[in-house]
Amino acid sequence: MRLAYFSEEHESFRQSLKDFLQKEVVPHIEKWEETGTIDRFIWKKFGDMGFFGINYPEAYGGLNLDLFYTVIFLEELQKIKSSGFAAAMWAHAYLAMTHLNAEGDERIKRDYLAPSISGDKIGALCITEPFGGSDVAGMKTTAVKKGDTYIINGSKTFITNGMYADYYIVAAKTSPELGNKGISIFLVDTNLKGVSATKLDKLGWRASDTAEIAFDNVEIGAENLMGEEGKGFPYIMQHFAFERLIMAINAHARAEYALDYTIDYMSTREAFGSKINKFQALRHTMVEHATDVAHCKLFNYDAMARLNQGEYVVKEASMAKLKSTKVADETIYSCLQMLGGYGYMEEYPLARLMRDSRLGPIGGGTSEIMKEILSKMIIDKQNYKPAVK
């Protein structure tokens, strides 16, 4: 699908990224999936190629390109048989680094954003808590001001890159009595006394490390407060729209990959004296899924175009994630079925793809949360507004 969103320069970038992934990443995927650990060198290679700086300022080593280069980055990462590896890359580039760029002061951008773009530092975003899930406002982690320092206590879970990271972007309550108006954002080095990480075992995303993080009287300088104290909740909500669009694009891309693989397989697999791509029931199933994926893709592109123009796309991003992740799961389920017993075998991509895809309706806000956000906007006419730094 080639649309007005992509120029010749975009497509040249896509081909360059494809070549890089095939040469530098694909040969290592099976090892990383088996060990659950991605070798550190690959972050540096991504940084050297400029892939972490796509939409960040040139002053810190970025390329300052439009968001459709990011779309390409996300789409191609979904087509190398490891959504876990993809998650490690985009969680660094678009979860942790988004906050560095938006709320970090000049020192933080110089000391953390620039080396994150170059691949010399890895970041992780710490918001979700063991008993909080999608209830950001209900977090229990605290940051108590003590002179020119903050003391952080609490825990976070399901943190992508939690074991690899050199720094965490941490949400904590500075004024617990104020509820969501008492949340602030901090930068925390992972080597500080009192910080510990425990690797979690997961159904999918095996190459990615996901961790539970504990903060036990962790002392940080007051200069590590990002943005204004008490503005953490609107900062988080503002960036959630981008995260949810990222997950929607990931979903349509992996569904597209599953369809392409399965249609190619069907053209070679014979049953009852005929290629199975000639059986009407199977053909029609593939057509229905291809139609659903194309609809999601077009909607996601439109939402990204609006975000690229500076619009606040909370509604569109929530819709995109809700629908695209559901369509991806349904599509990949059918694609696995088309391969019969081979779909259940690990040497074929569909088994892993189905496990990896199942995280889509959960991470970044569950489908149920998406529906509640949309209910408030569509039925209750609630209007969400961006944070003003």
Short mmCIF file of N, CA, C and O in Angstrom, two decimals, residues 111-233:
data_model
loop_
_atom_site.label_atom_id
_atom_site.label_comp_id
_atom_site.label_asym_id
_atom_site.label_seq_id
_atom_site.Cartn_x
_atom_site.Cartn_y
_atom_site.Cartn_z
N ASP A 111 22.87 14.95 28.77
CA ASP A 111 23.49 13.80 29.42
C ASP A 111 22.74 12.49 29.21
O ASP A 111 23.33 11.41 29.42
N TYR A 112 21.46 12.56 28.80
CA TYR A 112 20.68 11.33 28.66
C TYR A 112 20.04 11.18 27.28
O TYR A 112 20.10 10.09 26.69
N LEU A 113 19.44 12.25 26.76
CA LEU A 113 18.82 12.13 25.44
C LEU A 113 19.86 11.89 24.35
O LEU A 113 19.71 10.99 23.52
N ALA A 114 20.92 12.68 24.35
CA ALA A 114 21.96 12.53 23.32
C ALA A 114 22.57 11.13 23.32
O ALA A 114 22.64 10.48 22.26
N PRO A 115 23.00 10.58 24.46
CA PRO A 115 23.54 9.22 24.44
C PRO A 115 22.48 8.14 24.19
O PRO A 115 22.81 7.03 23.77
N SER A 116 21.22 8.46 24.43
CA SER A 116 20.15 7.52 24.08
C SER A 116 19.99 7.46 22.57
O SER A 116 19.76 6.39 21.99
N ILE A 117 20.09 8.60 21.92
CA ILE A 117 20.02 8.65 20.46
C ILE A 117 21.19 7.91 19.83
O ILE A 117 21.03 7.20 18.83
N SER A 118 22.36 8.03 20.43
CA SER A 118 23.55 7.38 19.88
C SER A 118 23.64 5.89 20.23
O SER A 118 24.50 5.18 19.71
N GLY A 119 22.75 5.43 21.10
CA GLY A 119 22.76 4.02 21.49
C GLY A 119 23.71 3.70 22.61
O GLY A 119 23.95 2.52 22.93
N ASP A 120 24.26 4.71 23.27
CA ASP A 120 25.19 4.50 24.37
C ASP A 120 24.49 4.34 25.71
O ASP A 120 25.10 3.84 26.67
N LYS A 121 23.26 4.81 25.82
CA LYS A 121 22.45 4.60 27.02
C LYS A 121 21.11 3.99 26.61
O LYS A 121 20.59 4.30 25.53
N ILE A 122 20.58 3.14 27.49
CA ILE A 122 19.27 2.52 27.26
C ILE A 122 18.33 3.00 28.36
O ILE A 122 18.70 3.05 29.54
N GLY A 123 17.10 3.34 27.96
CA GLY A 123 16.13 3.82 28.93
C GLY A 123 14.90 2.94 29.04
O GLY A 123 14.60 2.14 28.15
N ALA A 124 14.19 3.08 30.15
CA ALA A 124 12.94 2.36 30.38
C ALA A 124 11.96 3.29 31.08
O ALA A 124 12.37 4.12 31.91
N LEU A 125 10.70 3.15 30.75
CA LEU A 125 9.64 3.96 31.35
C LEU A 125 8.96 3.16 32.44
O LEU A 125 8.48 2.04 32.20
N CYS A 126 8.91 3.71 33.66
CA CYS A 126 8.35 3.00 34.82
C CYS A 126 7.09 3.70 35.32
O CYS A 126 7.16 4.66 36.10
N ILE A 127 5.95 3.20 34.90
CA ILE A 127 4.67 3.76 35.34
C ILE A 127 3.82 2.69 36.03
O ILE A 127 3.38 2.85 37.16
N THR A 128 3.58 1.55 35.36
CA THR A 128 2.69 0.51 35.87
C THR A 128 3.20 -0.09 37.18
O THR A 128 4.40 -0.33 37.34
N GLU A 129 2.28 -0.35 38.11
CA GLU A 129 2.63 -0.93 39.40
C GLU A 129 1.97 -2.28 39.60
O GLU A 129 0.97 -2.59 38.93
N PRO A 130 2.53 -3.12 40.50
CA PRO A 130 2.02 -4.48 40.67
C PRO A 130 0.52 -4.58 40.94
O PRO A 130 -0.13 -5.51 40.47
N PHE A 131 -0.05 -3.63 41.66
CA PHE A 131 -1.48 -3.71 41.99
C PHE A 131 -2.28 -2.60 41.33
O PHE A 131 -3.45 -2.40 41.66
N GLY A 132 -1.64 -1.89 40.40
CA GLY A 132 -2.32 -0.76 39.77
C GLY A 132 -2.77 -1.02 38.35
O GLY A 132 -3.81 -0.56 37.94
N GLY A 133 -1.96 -1.76 37.57
CA GLY A 133 -2.31 -2.00 36.18
C GLY A 133 -2.48 -0.69 35.43
O GLY A 133 -1.62 0.18 35.46
N SER A 134 -3.62 -0.54 34.79
CA SER A 134 -3.90 0.66 34.01
C SER A 134 -4.34 1.85 34.86
O SER A 134 -4.55 2.94 34.33
N ASP A 135 -4.48 1.65 36.16
CA ASP A 135 -4.91 2.73 37.06
C ASP A 135 -3.72 3.59 37.45
O ASP A 135 -3.18 3.46 38.55
N VAL A 136 -3.32 4.47 36.55
CA VAL A 136 -2.14 5.31 36.79
C VAL A 136 -2.34 6.19 38.02
O VAL A 136 -1.44 6.35 38.85
N ALA A 137 -3.52 6.76 38.15
CA ALA A 137 -3.79 7.68 39.26
C ALA A 137 -3.70 6.99 40.62
O ALA A 137 -3.48 7.63 41.64
N GLY A 138 -3.84 5.66 40.63
CA GLY A 138 -3.82 4.92 41.89
C GLY A 138 -2.45 4.43 42.31
O GLY A 138 -2.34 3.63 43.23
N MET A 139 -1.40 4.91 41.66
CA MET A 139 -0.06 4.43 41.98
C MET A 139 0.31 4.72 43.43
O MET A 139 -0.16 5.68 44.05
N LYS A 140 1.18 3.86 43.99
CA LYS A 140 1.58 3.96 45.39
C LYS A 140 3.02 4.46 45.57
O LYS A 140 3.40 4.86 46.68
N THR A 141 3.83 4.40 44.52
CA THR A 141 5.22 4.84 44.63
C THR A 141 5.27 6.32 45.02
O THR A 141 4.54 7.14 44.46
N THR A 142 6.14 6.65 45.97
CA THR A 142 6.23 8.02 46.46
C THR A 142 7.63 8.59 46.24
O THR A 142 8.62 7.87 46.19
N ALA A 143 7.67 9.90 46.11
CA ALA A 143 8.93 10.64 46.06
C ALA A 143 8.81 11.79 47.05
O ALA A 143 8.09 12.76 46.82
N VAL A 144 9.50 11.67 48.16
CA VAL A 144 9.38 12.64 49.26
C VAL A 144 10.54 13.63 49.19
O VAL A 144 11.72 13.23 49.17
N LYS A 145 10.20 14.92 49.15
CA LYS A 145 11.24 15.95 49.07
C LYS A 145 11.97 16.05 50.42
O LYS A 145 11.34 16.11 51.48
N LYS A 146 13.31 16.04 50.34
CA LYS A 146 14.13 16.15 51.54
C LYS A 146 15.30 17.05 51.20
O LYS A 146 16.29 16.61 50.62
N GLY A 147 15.17 18.34 51.54
CA GLY A 147 16.21 19.30 51.18
C GLY A 147 16.30 19.44 49.67
O GLY A 147 15.31 19.74 49.00
N ASP A 148 17.49 19.20 49.13
CA ASP A 148 17.67 19.28 47.69
C ASP A 148 17.68 17.90 47.04
O ASP A 148 18.28 17.69 45.99
N THR A 149 16.99 16.94 47.69
CA THR A 149 16.87 15.59 47.14
C THR A 149 15.43 15.11 47.23
O THR A 149 14.59 15.72 47.90
N TYR A 150 15.14 14.02 46.53
CA TYR A 150 13.89 13.27 46.67
C TYR A 150 14.24 11.85 47.08
O TYR A 150 15.23 11.27 46.58
N ILE A 151 13.43 11.27 47.96
CA ILE A 151 13.60 9.87 48.38
C ILE A 151 12.44 9.07 47.78
O ILE A 151 11.27 9.33 48.08
N ILE A 152 12.77 8.11 46.93
CA ILE A 152 11.76 7.33 46.20
C ILE A 152 11.61 5.95 46.82
O ILE A 152 12.60 5.24 47.05
N ASN A 153 10.35 5.58 47.08
CA ASN A 153 10.02 4.25 47.59
C ASN A 153 8.83 3.71 46.81
O ASN A 153 7.87 4.45 46.53
N GLY A 154 8.89 2.43 46.47
CA GLY A 154 7.77 1.81 45.77
C GLY A 154 8.25 0.78 44.77
O GLY A 154 9.42 0.35 44.80
N SER A 155 7.36 0.35 43.91
CA SER A 155 7.73 -0.66 42.91
C SER A 155 6.95 -0.45 41.62
O SER A 155 5.86 0.13 41.63
N LYS A 156 7.53 -0.92 40.53
CA LYS A 156 6.91 -0.87 39.21
C LYS A 156 7.02 -2.26 38.58
O LYS A 156 7.94 -3.02 38.89
N THR A 157 6.11 -2.58 37.68
CA THR A 157 6.16 -3.90 37.05
C THR A 157 5.81 -3.83 35.57
O THR A 157 5.30 -2.81 35.09
N PHE A 158 6.09 -4.94 34.88
CA PHE A 158 5.91 -5.05 33.42
C PHE A 158 6.73 -3.99 32.68
O PHE A 158 6.29 -3.44 31.68
N ILE A 159 7.94 -3.72 33.17
CA ILE A 159 8.76 -2.66 32.61
C ILE A 159 9.66 -3.21 31.51
O ILE A 159 10.61 -3.96 31.77
N THR A 160 9.37 -2.82 30.28
CA THR A 160 10.17 -3.23 29.14
C THR A 160 11.54 -2.55 29.21
O THR A 160 11.63 -1.35 29.44
N ASN A 161 12.59 -3.35 29.03
CA ASN A 161 13.99 -2.93 29.17
C ASN A 161 14.38 -2.69 30.62
O ASN A 161 15.41 -2.07 30.90
N GLY A 162 13.58 -3.21 31.54
CA GLY A 162 13.86 -3.00 32.96
C GLY A 162 15.20 -3.54 33.41
O GLY A 162 15.82 -2.99 34.32
N MET A 163 15.67 -4.62 32.78
CA MET A 163 16.97 -5.20 33.15
C MET A 163 18.12 -4.54 32.40
O MET A 163 19.23 -4.44 32.92
N TYR A 164 17.86 -4.12 31.17
CA TYR A 164 18.92 -3.56 30.33
C TYR A 164 19.24 -2.11 30.65
O TYR A 164 20.33 -1.62 30.39
N ALA A 165 18.26 -1.40 31.17
CA ALA A 165 18.30 0.07 31.18
C ALA A 165 19.44 0.65 32.02
O ALA A 165 19.84 0.11 33.05
N ASP A 166 19.93 1.81 31.55
CA ASP A 166 20.88 2.62 32.30
C ASP A 166 20.16 3.67 33.14
O ASP A 166 20.72 4.20 34.10
N TYR A 167 18.93 3.98 32.75
CA TYR A 167 18.14 4.95 33.50
C TYR A 167 16.66 4.60 33.36
O TYR A 167 16.23 3.96 32.41
N TYR A 168 15.91 5.02 34.37
CA TYR A 168 14.45 4.86 34.35
C TYR A 168 13.79 6.24 34.37
O TYR A 168 14.27 7.17 35.03
N ILE A 169 12.70 6.36 33.66
CA ILE A 169 11.80 7.50 33.80
C ILE A 169 10.69 7.02 34.73
O ILE A 169 9.91 6.13 34.37
N VAL A 170 10.63 7.57 35.93
CA VAL A 170 9.78 7.03 36.99
C VAL A 170 8.67 8.01 37.36
O VAL A 170 8.92 9.19 37.63
N ALA A 171 7.46 7.49 37.40
CA ALA A 171 6.32 8.26 37.90
C ALA A 171 6.13 7.94 39.38
O ALA A 171 6.10 6.77 39.77
N ALA A 172 6.02 8.98 40.19
CA ALA A 172 5.85 8.79 41.64
C ALA A 172 5.01 9.93 42.20
O ALA A 172 4.95 11.02 41.64
N LYS A 173 4.38 9.66 43.32
CA LYS A 173 3.53 10.68 43.95
C LYS A 173 4.36 11.56 44.89
O LYS A 173 4.96 11.08 45.85
N THR A 174 4.37 12.84 44.59
CA THR A 174 5.03 13.82 45.45
C THR A 174 4.04 14.41 46.45
O THR A 174 4.42 14.94 47.49
N SER A 175 2.76 14.32 46.11
CA SER A 175 1.68 14.79 47.01
C SER A 175 0.55 13.76 46.95
O SER A 175 -0.45 13.96 46.24
N PRO A 176 0.68 12.64 47.66
CA PRO A 176 -0.31 11.55 47.57
C PRO A 176 -1.74 12.00 47.85
O PRO A 176 -2.69 11.44 47.28
N GLU A 177 -1.89 13.01 48.70
CA GLU A 177 -3.24 13.46 49.06
C GLU A 177 -3.97 14.13 47.90
O GLU A 177 -5.20 14.29 47.95
N LEU A 178 -3.24 14.48 46.85
CA LEU A 178 -3.85 15.17 45.71
C LEU A 178 -4.26 14.22 44.58
O LEU A 178 -4.71 14.67 43.53
N GLY A 179 -4.09 12.92 44.79
CA GLY A 179 -4.48 11.95 43.75
C GLY A 179 -3.67 12.13 42.49
O GLY A 179 -2.44 12.27 42.54
N ASN A 180 -4.36 12.18 41.34
CA ASN A 180 -3.61 12.27 40.08
C ASN A 180 -2.94 13.64 39.90
O ASN A 180 -2.07 13.79 39.05
N LYS A 181 -3.31 14.62 40.71
CA LYS A 181 -2.67 15.93 40.63
C LYS A 181 -1.39 15.99 41.48
O LYS A 181 -0.73 17.03 41.52
N GLY A 182 -1.08 14.88 42.12
CA GLY A 182 0.12 14.85 42.96
C GLY A 182 1.22 13.97 42.40
O GLY A 182 2.17 13.61 43.11
N ILE A 183 1.14 13.62 41.11
CA ILE A 183 2.13 12.75 40.47
C ILE A 183 3.20 13.59 39.77
O ILE A 183 2.89 14.59 39.12
N SER A 184 4.45 13.16 39.90
CA SER A 184 5.57 13.83 39.23
C SER A 184 6.41 12.80 38.50
O SER A 184 6.30 11.59 38.74
N ILE A 185 7.28 13.29 37.62
CA ILE A 185 8.12 12.42 36.81
C ILE A 185 9.60 12.68 37.16
O ILE A 185 10.02 13.83 37.25
N PHE A 186 10.36 11.58 37.31
CA PHE A 186 11.77 11.69 37.70
C PHE A 186 12.65 10.84 36.79
O PHE A 186 12.22 9.82 36.25
N LEU A 187 13.90 11.26 36.69
CA LEU A 187 14.93 10.47 36.03
C LEU A 187 15.76 9.80 37.11
O LEU A 187 16.27 10.47 38.02
N VAL A 188 15.89 8.46 37.02
CA VAL A 188 16.60 7.70 38.05
C VAL A 188 17.63 6.80 37.39
O VAL A 188 17.28 5.96 36.56
N ASP A 189 18.88 6.96 37.76
CA ASP A 189 19.92 6.05 37.26
C ASP A 189 19.73 4.68 37.87
O ASP A 189 19.43 4.55 39.07
N THR A 190 19.93 3.65 37.07
CA THR A 190 19.66 2.30 37.55
C THR A 190 20.73 1.76 38.49
O THR A 190 20.51 0.75 39.16
N ASN A 191 21.90 2.43 38.55
CA ASN A 191 22.98 1.93 39.41
C ASN A 191 22.95 2.54 40.81
O ASN A 191 23.87 2.31 41.61
N LEU A 192 21.91 3.29 41.13
CA LEU A 192 21.83 3.91 42.45
C LEU A 192 21.52 2.88 43.54
O LEU A 192 20.84 1.88 43.30
N LYS A 193 22.00 3.16 44.74
CA LYS A 193 21.71 2.30 45.88
C LYS A 193 20.20 2.26 46.13
O LYS A 193 19.54 3.30 46.13
N GLY A 194 19.67 1.05 46.33
CA GLY A 194 18.25 0.89 46.60
C GLY A 194 17.41 0.55 45.38
O GLY A 194 16.23 0.25 45.51
N VAL A 195 18.02 0.56 44.19
CA VAL A 195 17.30 0.19 42.96
C VAL A 195 17.60 -1.28 42.66
O VAL A 195 18.76 -1.69 42.62
N SER A 196 16.56 -2.07 42.43
CA SER A 196 16.76 -3.47 42.06
C SER A 196 15.74 -3.87 41.01
O SER A 196 14.63 -3.33 40.96
N ALA A 197 16.13 -4.83 40.16
CA ALA A 197 15.26 -5.28 39.08
C ALA A 197 15.21 -6.80 39.07
O ALA A 197 16.24 -7.47 39.24
N THR A 198 14.01 -7.34 38.85
CA THR A 198 13.81 -8.79 38.78
C THR A 198 13.17 -9.13 37.44
O THR A 198 12.10 -8.60 37.11
N LYS A 199 13.79 -10.00 36.69
CA LYS A 199 13.28 -10.37 35.37
C LYS A 199 12.01 -11.21 35.50
O LYS A 199 11.93 -12.11 36.34
N LEU A 200 11.02 -10.92 34.65
CA LEU A 200 9.75 -11.64 34.66
C LEU A 200 9.69 -12.63 33.50
O LEU A 200 10.24 -12.38 32.42
N ASP A 201 9.02 -13.76 33.72
CA ASP A 201 8.87 -14.79 32.69
C ASP A 201 7.53 -14.56 31.99
O ASP A 201 6.50 -14.43 32.66
N LYS A 202 7.54 -14.56 30.65
CA LYS A 202 6.34 -14.14 29.91
C LYS A 202 5.90 -15.18 28.89
O LYS A 202 6.69 -16.02 28.44
N LEU A 203 4.65 -15.09 28.49
CA LEU A 203 4.10 -15.94 27.43
C LEU A 203 4.77 -15.65 26.10
O LEU A 203 5.14 -16.55 25.35
N GLY A 204 4.92 -14.38 25.76
CA GLY A 204 5.52 -13.97 24.49
C GLY A 204 6.57 -12.90 24.72
O GLY A 204 7.06 -12.71 25.83
N TRP A 205 6.92 -12.18 23.64
CA TRP A 205 7.96 -11.16 23.72
C TRP A 205 9.20 -11.72 24.43
O TRP A 205 9.80 -11.07 25.28
N ARG A 206 9.59 -12.94 24.07
CA ARG A 206 10.63 -13.63 24.80
C ARG A 206 12.00 -12.95 24.71
O ARG A 206 12.80 -13.00 25.64
N ALA A 207 12.30 -12.31 23.58
CA ALA A 207 13.60 -11.65 23.42
C ALA A 207 13.70 -10.40 24.27
O ALA A 207 14.79 -10.00 24.69
N SER A 208 12.56 -9.78 24.51
CA SER A 208 12.54 -8.56 25.32
C SER A 208 12.66 -8.91 26.80
O SER A 208 12.12 -9.92 27.24
N ASP A 209 13.39 -8.09 27.54
CA ASP A 209 13.38 -8.30 28.98
C ASP A 209 12.29 -7.43 29.60
O ASP A 209 12.14 -6.27 29.25
N THR A 210 11.50 -8.03 30.43
CA THR A 210 10.45 -7.33 31.17
C THR A 210 10.71 -7.56 32.65
O THR A 210 10.96 -8.69 33.06
N ALA A 211 10.67 -6.50 33.43
CA ALA A 211 11.12 -6.62 34.81
C ALA A 211 10.18 -5.96 35.80
O ALA A 211 9.37 -5.11 35.44
N GLU A 212 10.31 -6.38 37.06
CA GLU A 212 9.70 -5.68 38.17
C GLU A 212 10.81 -4.89 38.86
O GLU A 212 11.89 -5.43 39.13
N ILE A 213 10.57 -3.61 39.09
CA ILE A 213 11.58 -2.72 39.64
C ILE A 213 11.18 -2.31 41.05
O ILE A 213 10.02 -1.93 41.28
N ALA A 214 12.14 -2.36 41.97
CA ALA A 214 11.88 -1.93 43.35
C ALA A 214 12.77 -0.73 43.67
O ALA A 214 13.94 -0.68 43.28
N PHE A 215 12.18 0.24 44.38
CA PHE A 215 12.90 1.42 44.84
C PHE A 215 12.82 1.46 46.36
O PHE A 215 11.74 1.65 46.92
N ASP A 216 13.96 1.27 47.01
CA ASP A 216 14.02 1.22 48.47
C ASP A 216 14.85 2.38 48.98
O ASP A 216 16.08 2.33 49.00
N ASN A 217 14.16 3.47 49.37
CA ASN A 217 14.84 4.68 49.85
C ASN A 217 15.91 5.16 48.87
O ASN A 217 17.06 5.43 49.26
N VAL A 218 15.53 5.24 47.62
CA VAL A 218 16.46 5.68 46.57
C VAL A 218 16.54 7.20 46.59
O VAL A 218 15.53 7.90 46.47
N GLU A 219 17.74 7.72 46.75
CA GLU A 219 17.94 9.16 46.84
C GLU A 219 18.43 9.72 45.51
O GLU A 219 19.42 9.25 44.95
N ILE A 220 17.71 10.72 44.99
CA ILE A 220 18.12 11.38 43.75
C ILE A 220 18.14 12.89 43.99
O ILE A 220 17.44 13.41 44.86
N GLY A 221 18.92 13.60 43.18
CA GLY A 221 18.96 15.04 43.29
C GLY A 221 17.67 15.67 42.81
O GLY A 221 16.99 15.14 41.91
N ALA A 222 17.30 16.81 43.38
CA ALA A 222 16.07 17.50 42.99
C ALA A 222 16.10 17.91 41.52
O ALA A 222 15.05 18.08 40.90
N GLU A 223 17.30 18.04 40.95
CA GLU A 223 17.41 18.41 39.54
C GLU A 223 16.94 17.28 38.61
O GLU A 223 16.77 17.50 37.41
N ASN A 224 16.70 16.09 39.17
CA ASN A 224 16.20 14.98 38.37
C ASN A 224 14.68 14.96 38.27
O ASN A 224 14.10 14.05 37.67
N LEU A 225 14.02 15.94 38.87
CA LEU A 225 12.60 16.15 38.62
C LEU A 225 12.46 16.62 37.17
O LEU A 225 13.15 17.53 36.73
N MET A 226 11.55 16.00 36.41
CA MET A 226 11.35 16.36 35.01
C MET A 226 10.06 17.15 34.86
O MET A 226 8.99 16.69 35.28
N GLY A 227 10.18 18.33 34.26
CA GLY A 227 9.02 19.19 34.16
C GLY A 227 8.66 19.76 35.52
O GLY A 227 9.50 19.93 36.39
N GLU A 228 7.37 20.04 35.71
CA GLU A 228 6.92 20.63 36.97
C GLU A 228 6.42 19.56 37.94
O GLU A 228 5.83 18.56 37.52
N GLU A 229 6.66 19.79 39.22
CA GLU A 229 6.13 18.89 40.23
C GLU A 229 4.60 18.92 40.17
O GLU A 229 3.99 19.98 40.06
N GLY A 230 3.99 17.74 40.23
CA GLY A 230 2.54 17.65 40.20
C GLY A 230 1.93 17.58 38.81
O GLY A 230 0.72 17.38 38.67
N LYS A 231 2.76 17.70 37.78
CA LYS A 231 2.24 17.66 36.40
C LYS A 231 2.44 16.28 35.74
O LYS A 231 2.21 16.13 34.54
N GLY A 232 2.88 15.31 36.52
CA GLY A 232 3.19 14.01 35.94
C GLY A 232 2.04 13.34 35.23
O GLY A 232 2.22 12.74 34.16
N PHE A 233 0.84 13.42 35.82
CA PHE A 233 -0.31 12.72 35.22
C PHE A 233 -0.64 13.26 33.83
O PHE A 233 -0.77 12.47 32.88
#
